[in-house]
């Protein structure tokens, strides 16, 4: 069997890992020995974070070498999967068994554990982040010990452990809530005015099970992806005009690897992501940042970003706007509030995008925005952590689980300095 390549950078190439000691354990026992014998260690998922969240000068451990596992419990409505598995692999087995996840991100090639640890999400007024689907998790602790947290048994500790930024231990498996498989359609409406989207926010984002809006913030228009479940009624909202041919999120790009559109029915995992599982993204020619804005402030956010469209547009490929339902996970960017998220896919030049990113944050941070943990931000760590009511509780949980800060790195230390 060919050996998977050992990464030296993240997917985008903007982070070069500060260590050459990269491990790919083949069993949980091997992982436990590695953790117990390490002074500092971090886990790396699929490498799709743009921040330095996975970086370390100690040991870097890849989880994709652990045995794949998928244990269905139809009675409980759950599936337990290995942490290093990617969603593309999980959905195959789930669908074959007649089950589904309620939500997926835009790209199915990201790892389950990494997505959960950073608060990654899809879109939908009724849909929480991917982490909110978690019902239980197993970790390897600093001494190589194994411990579990469960939603039905551990209450507050569970809420603090799910989105952990990798700071509590190395996750080995996760139990996710599932439901019966369902079918969906995907339609795109083009030429929708941004003013209409802002003024009729509830109509637009309530127009389908999952809704994504794409714009460059310059020409005052957007195109809106409407992903409907066939077992639910279709909304009457019809802004802009129906696309007569497939549309790529970035206008003008080939649509070969986009999930099928034009209202053709297909299974959940073939419509919720924007891209097909067989599309394997190469090294990214892009950088990303994203901000969760309280839904009540979304209209003000649209207006503020519209005013700086001439600053944003020259350095982005596209910007995506989505809705996320609030949850109870301490470090979730959607903790305690429904949110509208503003995502920016920038060109791959930190020097060129910094002024635009600073302008975006100047517009959104006063509205209560929370930056995505896995994306770039110009905001100071103290400013970011200050947005979380339970940040102090998480710091105490981290001290309890990892008193020697074996799982911390410079990213975590900046957010939660030793007191």
PDB file of C-alpha atoms in Angstrom, residues 17-297:
ATOM      1  CA  UNK A  17       4.801  23.718  10.232  1.00  0.00           C
ATOM      2  CA  UNK A  18       7.424  24.488  12.846  1.00  0.00           C
ATOM      3  CA  UNK A  19       8.503  20.859  13.219  1.00  0.00           C
ATOM      4  CA  UNK A  20       9.835  18.030  11.107  1.00  0.00           C
ATOM      5  CA  UNK A  21       8.707  15.450  13.681  1.00  0.00           C
ATOM      6  CA  UNK A  22       5.508  14.328  11.977  1.00  0.00           C
ATOM      7  CA  UNK A  23       3.894  11.035  12.973  1.00  0.00           C
ATOM      8  CA  UNK A  24       1.154   8.892  11.454  1.00  0.00           C
ATOM      9  CA  UNK A  25       0.227   6.250  14.089  1.00  0.00           C
ATOM     10  CA  UNK A  26      -1.554   3.131  12.853  1.00  0.00           C
ATOM     11  CA  UNK A  27      -3.398   2.318  16.082  1.00  0.00           C
ATOM     12  CA  UNK A  28      -4.793   4.050  19.136  1.00  0.00           C
ATOM     13  CA  UNK A  29      -2.251   2.227  21.303  1.00  0.00           C
ATOM     14  CA  UNK A  30       0.572   3.622  19.169  1.00  0.00           C
ATOM     15  CA  UNK A  31      -0.981   7.081  19.479  1.00  0.00           C
ATOM     16  CA  UNK A  32      -1.222   6.712  23.269  1.00  0.00           C
ATOM     17  CA  UNK A  33       2.475   5.854  23.534  1.00  0.00           C
ATOM     18  CA  UNK A  34       3.374   8.789  21.309  1.00  0.00           C
ATOM     19  CA  UNK A  35       1.324  11.234  23.375  1.00  0.00           C
ATOM     20  CA  UNK A  36       2.650   9.901  26.702  1.00  0.00           C
ATOM     21  CA  UNK A  37       6.253  10.261  25.530  1.00  0.00           C
ATOM     22  CA  UNK A  38       5.913  13.744  24.050  1.00  0.00           C
ATOM     23  CA  UNK A  39       6.581  17.078  25.690  1.00  0.00           C
ATOM     24  CA  UNK A  40       4.399  18.981  23.208  1.00  0.00           C
ATOM     25  CA  UNK A  41       2.079  17.510  20.589  1.00  0.00           C
ATOM     26  CA  UNK A  42      -0.653  18.698  18.232  1.00  0.00           C
ATOM     27  CA  UNK A  43      -3.053  16.824  15.966  1.00  0.00           C
ATOM     28  CA  UNK A  44      -3.505  17.721  12.310  1.00  0.00           C
ATOM     29  CA  UNK A  45      -6.613  16.874  10.321  1.00  0.00           C
ATOM     30  CA  UNK A  46      -6.885  17.529   6.595  1.00  0.00           C
ATOM     31  CA  UNK A  47      -4.865  20.752   6.896  1.00  0.00           C
ATOM     32  CA  UNK A  48      -7.664  23.010   5.667  1.00  0.00           C
ATOM     33  CA  UNK A  49      -7.227  25.583   8.440  1.00  0.00           C
ATOM     34  CA  UNK A  50      -5.620  28.850   7.381  1.00  0.00           C
ATOM     35  CA  UNK A  51      -4.671  29.986  10.882  1.00  0.00           C
ATOM     36  CA  UNK A  52      -1.773  28.506  12.872  1.00  0.00           C
ATOM     37  CA  UNK A  53      -4.159  26.423  14.971  1.00  0.00           C
ATOM     38  CA  UNK A  54      -2.478  23.099  14.105  1.00  0.00           C
ATOM     39  CA  UNK A  55       1.129  24.313  14.127  1.00  0.00           C
ATOM     40  CA  UNK A  56       3.696  23.183  16.703  1.00  0.00           C
ATOM     41  CA  UNK A  57       7.405  23.063  17.391  1.00  0.00           C
ATOM     42  CA  UNK A  58       6.863  19.714  19.116  1.00  0.00           C
ATOM     43  CA  UNK A  59       5.348  16.534  17.680  1.00  0.00           C
ATOM     44  CA  UNK A  60       2.715  16.767  14.952  1.00  0.00           C
ATOM     45  CA  UNK A  61       0.411  13.775  14.661  1.00  0.00           C
ATOM     46  CA  UNK A  62      -1.740  12.880  11.667  1.00  0.00           C
ATOM     47  CA  UNK A  63      -4.875  10.878  12.414  1.00  0.00           C
ATOM     48  CA  UNK A  64      -5.590   9.549   8.929  1.00  0.00           C
ATOM     49  CA  UNK A  65      -3.465   6.469   9.575  1.00  0.00           C
ATOM     50  CA  UNK A  66      -5.769   5.223  12.330  1.00  0.00           C
ATOM     51  CA  UNK A  67      -8.109   2.408  11.270  1.00  0.00           C
ATOM     52  CA  UNK A  68     -11.306   3.670   9.701  1.00  0.00           C
ATOM     53  CA  UNK A  69     -14.340   2.751  11.729  1.00  0.00           C
ATOM     54  CA  UNK A  70     -18.040   3.354  11.425  1.00  0.00           C
ATOM     55  CA  UNK A  71     -20.374   1.899  14.028  1.00  0.00           C
ATOM     56  CA  UNK A  72     -24.063   2.542  13.402  1.00  0.00           C
ATOM     57  CA  UNK A  73     -26.600   2.564  16.201  1.00  0.00           C
ATOM     58  CA  UNK A  74     -29.977   2.931  14.471  1.00  0.00           C
ATOM     59  CA  UNK A  75     -31.879   2.809  17.775  1.00  0.00           C
ATOM     60  CA  UNK A  76     -29.920   5.696  19.277  1.00  0.00           C
ATOM     61  CA  UNK A  77     -29.763   7.482  15.915  1.00  0.00           C
ATOM     62  CA  UNK A  78     -25.976   7.799  15.964  1.00  0.00           C
ATOM     63  CA  UNK A  79     -22.833   6.774  14.119  1.00  0.00           C
ATOM     64  CA  UNK A  80     -19.376   6.534  15.703  1.00  0.00           C
ATOM     65  CA  UNK A  81     -16.467   7.311  13.372  1.00  0.00           C
ATOM     66  CA  UNK A  82     -12.695   7.527  13.566  1.00  0.00           C
ATOM     67  CA  UNK A  83     -11.521  11.088  14.097  1.00  0.00           C
ATOM     68  CA  UNK A  84      -9.225  11.155  11.074  1.00  0.00           C
ATOM     69  CA  UNK A  85     -11.924  10.175   8.606  1.00  0.00           C
ATOM     70  CA  UNK A  86     -13.089  12.750   6.114  1.00  0.00           C
ATOM     71  CA  UNK A  87     -16.761  13.510   5.626  1.00  0.00           C
ATOM     72  CA  UNK A  88     -16.559  12.131   2.079  1.00  0.00           C
ATOM     73  CA  UNK A  89     -15.739   8.710   3.567  1.00  0.00           C
ATOM     74  CA  UNK A  90     -18.337   8.886   6.321  1.00  0.00           C
ATOM     75  CA  UNK A  91     -21.218   9.754   4.013  1.00  0.00           C
ATOM     76  CA  UNK A  92     -20.531   6.769   1.746  1.00  0.00           C
ATOM     77  CA  UNK A  93     -21.137   4.241   4.514  1.00  0.00           C
ATOM     78  CA  UNK A  94     -24.000   6.197   6.020  1.00  0.00           C
ATOM     79  CA  UNK A  95     -25.865   6.472   2.743  1.00  0.00           C
ATOM     80  CA  UNK A  96     -25.393   2.796   1.933  1.00  0.00           C
ATOM     81  CA  UNK A  97     -27.053   2.009   5.276  1.00  0.00           C
ATOM     82  CA  UNK A  98     -29.949   4.383   4.557  1.00  0.00           C
ATOM     83  CA  UNK A  99     -28.913   7.179   6.917  1.00  0.00           C
ATOM     84  CA  UNK A 100     -27.790  10.780   6.636  1.00  0.00           C
ATOM     85  CA  UNK A 101     -26.174  13.666   8.455  1.00  0.00           C
ATOM     86  CA  UNK A 102     -28.403  16.708   8.918  1.00  0.00           C
ATOM     87  CA  UNK A 103     -25.710  19.072   7.688  1.00  0.00           C
ATOM     88  CA  UNK A 104     -22.454  19.234   5.728  1.00  0.00           C
ATOM     89  CA  UNK A 105     -19.870  21.873   4.922  1.00  0.00           C
ATOM     90  CA  UNK A 106     -19.248  23.206   1.406  1.00  0.00           C
ATOM     91  CA  UNK A 107     -16.360  20.787   0.884  1.00  0.00           C
ATOM     92  CA  UNK A 108     -16.641  17.078   1.815  1.00  0.00           C
ATOM     93  CA  UNK A 109     -12.869  16.550   1.898  1.00  0.00           C
ATOM     94  CA  UNK A 110     -12.277  17.926   5.399  1.00  0.00           C
ATOM     95  CA  UNK A 111     -11.713  15.693   8.423  1.00  0.00           C
ATOM     96  CA  UNK A 112     -14.414  15.133  11.001  1.00  0.00           C
ATOM     97  CA  UNK A 113     -12.237  15.886  14.040  1.00  0.00           C
ATOM     98  CA  UNK A 114     -10.676  19.022  12.531  1.00  0.00           C
ATOM     99  CA  UNK A 115     -14.036  20.383  11.435  1.00  0.00           C
ATOM    100  CA  UNK A 116     -15.519  19.849  14.885  1.00  0.00           C
ATOM    101  CA  UNK A 117     -12.526  21.314  16.743  1.00  0.00           C
ATOM    102  CA  UNK A 118     -12.709  24.583  14.801  1.00  0.00           C
ATOM    103  CA  UNK A 119     -16.481  25.122  14.673  1.00  0.00           C
ATOM    104  CA  UNK A 120     -16.829  24.543  10.935  1.00  0.00           C
ATOM    105  CA  UNK A 121     -20.380  24.718   9.554  1.00  0.00           C
ATOM    106  CA  UNK A 122     -22.722  24.474   6.612  1.00  0.00           C
ATOM    107  CA  UNK A 123     -25.733  26.716   6.128  1.00  0.00           C
ATOM    108  CA  UNK A 124     -29.390  26.709   7.107  1.00  0.00           C
ATOM    109  CA  UNK A 125     -31.685  28.611   9.439  1.00  0.00           C
ATOM    110  CA  UNK A 126     -32.446  25.381  11.318  1.00  0.00           C
ATOM    111  CA  UNK A 127     -28.917  23.928  11.086  1.00  0.00           C
ATOM    112  CA  UNK A 128     -26.249  24.245  13.751  1.00  0.00           C
ATOM    113  CA  UNK A 129     -22.510  23.842  13.191  1.00  0.00           C
ATOM    114  CA  UNK A 130     -21.092  20.401  12.426  1.00  0.00           C
ATOM    115  CA  UNK A 131     -19.847  20.220  16.020  1.00  0.00           C
ATOM    116  CA  UNK A 132     -23.392  20.462  17.363  1.00  0.00           C
ATOM    117  CA  UNK A 133     -24.123  17.056  15.814  1.00  0.00           C
ATOM    118  CA  UNK A 134     -21.591  15.443  18.184  1.00  0.00           C
ATOM    119  CA  UNK A 135     -23.071  13.254  20.916  1.00  0.00           C
ATOM    120  CA  UNK A 136     -19.844  11.812  22.343  1.00  0.00           C
ATOM    121  CA  UNK A 137     -16.062  12.057  21.874  1.00  0.00           C
ATOM    122  CA  UNK A 138     -13.051  10.005  22.932  1.00  0.00           C
ATOM    123  CA  UNK A 139      -9.715  11.688  23.669  1.00  0.00           C
ATOM    124  CA  UNK A 140      -6.175  10.590  24.435  1.00  0.00           C
ATOM    125  CA  UNK A 141      -5.036  12.697  27.394  1.00  0.00           C
ATOM    126  CA  UNK A 142      -1.530  13.932  28.285  1.00  0.00           C
ATOM    127  CA  UNK A 143      -0.401  10.724  30.005  1.00  0.00           C
ATOM    128  CA  UNK A 144      -1.674   8.537  27.184  1.00  0.00           C
ATOM    129  CA  UNK A 145      -4.883   7.993  29.137  1.00  0.00           C
ATOM    130  CA  UNK A 146      -8.178   7.606  27.287  1.00  0.00           C
ATOM    131  CA  UNK A 147     -11.271   9.507  28.389  1.00  0.00           C
ATOM    132  CA  UNK A 148     -14.716  10.157  26.955  1.00  0.00           C
ATOM    133  CA  UNK A 149     -17.257  12.948  27.185  1.00  0.00           C
ATOM    134  CA  UNK A 150     -20.940  12.434  26.385  1.00  0.00           C
ATOM    135  CA  UNK A 151     -23.743  14.907  25.870  1.00  0.00           C
ATOM    136  CA  UNK A 152     -26.179  12.767  27.877  1.00  0.00           C
ATOM    137  CA  UNK A 153     -23.837  12.352  30.851  1.00  0.00           C
ATOM    138  CA  UNK A 154     -21.312  15.165  31.094  1.00  0.00           C
ATOM    139  CA  UNK A 155     -23.360  18.339  30.663  1.00  0.00           C
ATOM    140  CA  UNK A 156     -21.189  21.409  31.027  1.00  0.00           C
ATOM    141  CA  UNK A 157     -17.933  19.494  30.593  1.00  0.00           C
ATOM    142  CA  UNK A 158     -19.231  18.163  27.291  1.00  0.00           C
ATOM    143  CA  UNK A 159     -20.221  21.653  26.111  1.00  0.00           C
ATOM    144  CA  UNK A 160     -16.701  22.845  26.867  1.00  0.00           C
ATOM    145  CA  UNK A 161     -14.926  19.905  25.226  1.00  0.00           C
ATOM    146  CA  UNK A 162     -16.394  19.605  21.740  1.00  0.00           C
ATOM    147  CA  UNK A 163     -14.911  22.707  20.087  1.00  0.00           C
ATOM    148  CA  UNK A 164     -11.582  22.493  21.891  1.00  0.00           C
ATOM    149  CA  UNK A 165      -9.081  23.915  19.368  1.00  0.00           C
ATOM    150  CA  UNK A 166      -7.051  20.738  19.956  1.00  0.00           C
ATOM    151  CA  UNK A 167      -6.143  21.925  23.456  1.00  0.00           C
ATOM    152  CA  UNK A 168      -7.678  19.158  25.595  1.00  0.00           C
ATOM    153  CA  UNK A 169      -6.185  16.053  23.989  1.00  0.00           C
ATOM    154  CA  UNK A 170      -6.059  14.132  20.725  1.00  0.00           C
ATOM    155  CA  UNK A 171      -9.527  13.034  19.596  1.00  0.00           C
ATOM    156  CA  UNK A 172      -9.713   9.410  18.418  1.00  0.00           C
ATOM    157  CA  UNK A 173     -13.421   8.947  17.708  1.00  0.00           C
ATOM    158  CA  UNK A 174     -16.654  10.918  17.587  1.00  0.00           C
ATOM    159  CA  UNK A 175     -20.295   9.894  17.835  1.00  0.00           C
ATOM    160  CA  UNK A 176     -22.578  11.933  15.567  1.00  0.00           C
ATOM    161  CA  UNK A 177     -26.347  12.259  15.432  1.00  0.00           C
ATOM    162  CA  UNK A 178     -27.903  10.914  12.228  1.00  0.00           C
ATOM    163  CA  UNK A 179     -31.326  10.625  10.593  1.00  0.00           C
ATOM    164  CA  UNK A 180     -32.947   8.706   7.746  1.00  0.00           C
ATOM    165  CA  UNK A 181     -31.552   9.426   4.284  1.00  0.00           C
ATOM    166  CA  UNK A 182     -33.379  12.156   2.359  1.00  0.00           C
ATOM    167  CA  UNK A 183     -33.349  13.621  -1.136  1.00  0.00           C
ATOM    168  CA  UNK A 184     -32.722  17.216  -2.152  1.00  0.00           C
ATOM    169  CA  UNK A 185     -32.723  19.553  -5.123  1.00  0.00           C
ATOM    170  CA  UNK A 186     -30.422  22.480  -5.781  1.00  0.00           C
ATOM    171  CA  UNK A 187     -31.392  25.613  -7.654  1.00  0.00           C
ATOM    172  CA  UNK A 188     -29.506  28.882  -8.167  1.00  0.00           C
ATOM    173  CA  UNK A 189     -31.053  32.313  -8.497  1.00  0.00           C
ATOM    174  CA  UNK A 190     -28.824  34.915 -10.145  1.00  0.00           C
ATOM    175  CA  UNK A 191     -29.018  38.694 -10.319  1.00  0.00           C
ATOM    176  CA  UNK A 192     -30.400  39.013  -6.789  1.00  0.00           C
ATOM    177  CA  UNK A 193     -29.861  42.494  -5.376  1.00  0.00           C
ATOM    178  CA  UNK A 194     -27.767  42.717  -2.218  1.00  0.00           C
ATOM    179  CA  UNK A 195     -30.204  45.324  -0.923  1.00  0.00           C
ATOM    180  CA  UNK A 196     -33.032  42.817  -1.273  1.00  0.00           C
ATOM    181  CA  UNK A 197     -30.972  40.140   0.482  1.00  0.00           C
ATOM    182  CA  UNK A 198     -30.303  42.480   3.394  1.00  0.00           C
ATOM    183  CA  UNK A 199     -33.836  43.843   3.638  1.00  0.00           C
ATOM    184  CA  UNK A 200     -35.528  40.443   3.219  1.00  0.00           C
ATOM    185  CA  UNK A 201     -32.964  38.416   5.131  1.00  0.00           C
ATOM    186  CA  UNK A 202     -35.485  36.049   6.699  1.00  0.00           C
ATOM    187  CA  UNK A 203     -37.194  35.413   3.355  1.00  0.00           C
ATOM    188  CA  UNK A 204     -33.910  34.729   1.538  1.00  0.00           C
ATOM    189  CA  UNK A 205     -32.286  32.479   4.136  1.00  0.00           C
ATOM    190  CA  UNK A 206     -35.581  30.808   4.918  1.00  0.00           C
ATOM    191  CA  UNK A 207     -36.188  30.008   1.256  1.00  0.00           C
ATOM    192  CA  UNK A 208     -34.650  26.505   1.460  1.00  0.00           C
ATOM    193  CA  UNK A 209     -33.274  23.921   3.880  1.00  0.00           C
ATOM    194  CA  UNK A 210     -29.764  25.227   3.124  1.00  0.00           C
ATOM    195  CA  UNK A 211     -29.017  28.607   1.529  1.00  0.00           C
ATOM    196  CA  UNK A 212     -25.737  30.186   0.419  1.00  0.00           C
ATOM    197  CA  UNK A 213     -25.316  33.649  -1.064  1.00  0.00           C
ATOM    198  CA  UNK A 214     -22.256  34.574  -3.193  1.00  0.00           C
ATOM    199  CA  UNK A 215     -21.096  38.077  -4.072  1.00  0.00           C
ATOM    200  CA  UNK A 216     -18.029  40.236  -4.716  1.00  0.00           C
ATOM    201  CA  UNK A 217     -19.528  43.182  -2.739  1.00  0.00           C
ATOM    202  CA  UNK A 218     -18.884  45.512  -5.674  1.00  0.00           C
ATOM    203  CA  UNK A 219     -21.710  45.339  -8.218  1.00  0.00           C
ATOM    204  CA  UNK A 220     -24.605  45.224  -5.746  1.00  0.00           C
ATOM    205  CA  UNK A 221     -25.721  41.746  -6.837  1.00  0.00           C
ATOM    206  CA  UNK A 222     -25.356  38.140  -5.697  1.00  0.00           C
ATOM    207  CA  UNK A 223     -26.337  34.628  -6.700  1.00  0.00           C
ATOM    208  CA  UNK A 224     -28.176  32.459  -4.203  1.00  0.00           C
ATOM    209  CA  UNK A 225     -27.958  28.670  -3.903  1.00  0.00           C
ATOM    210  CA  UNK A 226     -31.207  27.094  -2.691  1.00  0.00           C
ATOM    211  CA  UNK A 227     -30.833  23.498  -1.468  1.00  0.00           C
ATOM    212  CA  UNK A 228     -34.304  22.078  -0.771  1.00  0.00           C
ATOM    213  CA  UNK A 229     -35.335  18.802   0.819  1.00  0.00           C
ATOM    214  CA  UNK A 230     -37.924  17.020  -1.311  1.00  0.00           C
ATOM    215  CA  UNK A 231     -39.852  16.028   1.826  1.00  0.00           C
ATOM    216  CA  UNK A 232     -40.493  19.660   2.786  1.00  0.00           C
ATOM    217  CA  UNK A 233     -42.465  22.490   1.143  1.00  0.00           C
ATOM    218  CA  UNK A 234     -40.679  24.920  -1.183  1.00  0.00           C
ATOM    219  CA  UNK A 235     -40.621  28.616  -0.299  1.00  0.00           C
ATOM    220  CA  UNK A 236     -42.282  31.203  -2.517  1.00  0.00           C
ATOM    221  CA  UNK A 237     -39.305  33.610  -2.433  1.00  0.00           C
ATOM    222  CA  UNK A 238     -38.093  34.203  -5.986  1.00  0.00           C
ATOM    223  CA  UNK A 239     -35.665  37.110  -6.112  1.00  0.00           C
ATOM    224  CA  UNK A 240     -33.548  37.642  -9.216  1.00  0.00           C
ATOM    225  CA  UNK A 241     -34.029  35.006 -11.919  1.00  0.00           C
ATOM    226  CA  UNK A 242     -33.637  31.235 -12.082  1.00  0.00           C
ATOM    227  CA  UNK A 243     -30.299  30.125 -13.527  1.00  0.00           C
ATOM    228  CA  UNK A 244     -30.797  28.253 -16.813  1.00  0.00           C
ATOM    229  CA  UNK A 245     -27.417  26.496 -16.597  1.00  0.00           C
ATOM    230  CA  UNK A 246     -25.120  25.385 -13.755  1.00  0.00           C
ATOM    231  CA  UNK A 247     -23.362  28.162 -11.858  1.00  0.00           C
ATOM    232  CA  UNK A 248     -19.978  27.892 -10.114  1.00  0.00           C
ATOM    233  CA  UNK A 249     -19.685  29.757  -6.788  1.00  0.00           C
ATOM    234  CA  UNK A 250     -16.927  31.775  -8.509  1.00  0.00           C
ATOM    235  CA  UNK A 251     -18.577  33.062 -11.709  1.00  0.00           C
ATOM    236  CA  UNK A 252     -16.804  32.000 -14.866  1.00  0.00           C
ATOM    237  CA  UNK A 253     -15.162  28.901 -13.374  1.00  0.00           C
ATOM    238  CA  UNK A 254     -15.972  25.472 -14.888  1.00  0.00           C
ATOM    239  CA  UNK A 255     -18.831  23.680 -13.166  1.00  0.00           C
ATOM    240  CA  UNK A 256     -17.727  20.078 -13.791  1.00  0.00           C
ATOM    241  CA  UNK A 257     -17.080  19.366 -10.115  1.00  0.00           C
ATOM    242  CA  UNK A 258     -20.019  21.331  -8.696  1.00  0.00           C
ATOM    243  CA  UNK A 259     -22.845  19.268  -7.215  1.00  0.00           C
ATOM    244  CA  UNK A 260     -25.796  18.995  -9.597  1.00  0.00           C
ATOM    245  CA  UNK A 261     -28.132  21.965  -9.887  1.00  0.00           C
ATOM    246  CA  UNK A 262     -31.176  22.938 -12.027  1.00  0.00           C
ATOM    247  CA  UNK A 263     -33.644  21.355  -9.609  1.00  0.00           C
ATOM    248  CA  UNK A 264     -32.622  17.745 -10.323  1.00  0.00           C
ATOM    249  CA  UNK A 265     -33.314  15.579  -7.269  1.00  0.00           C
ATOM    250  CA  UNK A 266     -30.450  13.664  -5.661  1.00  0.00           C
ATOM    251  CA  UNK A 267     -29.392  12.305  -2.303  1.00  0.00           C
ATOM    252  CA  UNK A 268     -28.449  14.598   0.591  1.00  0.00           C
ATOM    253  CA  UNK A 269     -24.666  14.108   0.261  1.00  0.00           C
ATOM    254  CA  UNK A 270     -24.845  14.937  -3.455  1.00  0.00           C
ATOM    255  CA  UNK A 271     -26.475  18.338  -2.876  1.00  0.00           C
ATOM    256  CA  UNK A 272     -25.502  19.772   0.533  1.00  0.00           C
ATOM    257  CA  UNK A 273     -21.810  20.363  -0.378  1.00  0.00           C
ATOM    258  CA  UNK A 274     -21.033  22.733  -3.240  1.00  0.00           C
ATOM    259  CA  UNK A 275     -18.481  20.299  -4.672  1.00  0.00           C
ATOM    260  CA  UNK A 276     -18.589  16.595  -5.532  1.00  0.00           C
ATOM    261  CA  UNK A 277     -16.674  14.088  -3.436  1.00  0.00           C
ATOM    262  CA  UNK A 278     -14.715  12.919  -6.490  1.00  0.00           C
ATOM    263  CA  UNK A 279     -13.289  16.420  -6.866  1.00  0.00           C
ATOM    264  CA  UNK A 280      -9.994  16.295  -4.972  1.00  0.00           C
ATOM    265  CA  UNK A 281      -8.743  19.826  -4.306  1.00  0.00           C
ATOM    266  CA  UNK A 282      -5.042  20.380  -4.845  1.00  0.00           C
ATOM    267  CA  UNK A 283      -2.883  22.939  -3.075  1.00  0.00           C
ATOM    268  CA  UNK A 284      -5.030  25.988  -2.511  1.00  0.00           C
ATOM    269  CA  UNK A 285      -4.431  29.163  -4.451  1.00  0.00           C
ATOM    270  CA  UNK A 286      -6.422  31.053  -1.861  1.00  0.00           C
ATOM    271  CA  UNK A 287      -6.596  32.292   1.715  1.00  0.00           C
ATOM    272  CA  UNK A 288      -9.752  32.533   3.794  1.00  0.00           C
ATOM    273  CA  UNK A 289     -11.283  34.492   6.638  1.00  0.00           C
ATOM    274  CA  UNK A 290     -14.795  34.306   8.062  1.00  0.00           C
ATOM    275  CA  UNK A 291     -16.878  36.101  10.676  1.00  0.00           C
ATOM    276  CA  UNK A 292     -20.000  35.025  12.576  1.00  0.00           C
ATOM    277  CA  UNK A 293     -22.214  38.083  13.013  1.00  0.00           C
ATOM    278  CA  UNK A 294     -25.256  38.009  15.328  1.00  0.00           C
ATOM    279  CA  UNK A 295     -28.289  37.625  13.098  1.00  0.00           C
ATOM    280  CA  UNK A 296     -29.829  40.785  14.520  1.00  0.00           C
ATOM    281  CA  UNK A 297     -26.842  42.750  13.168  1.00  0.00           C
TER     282      UNK A 297
END
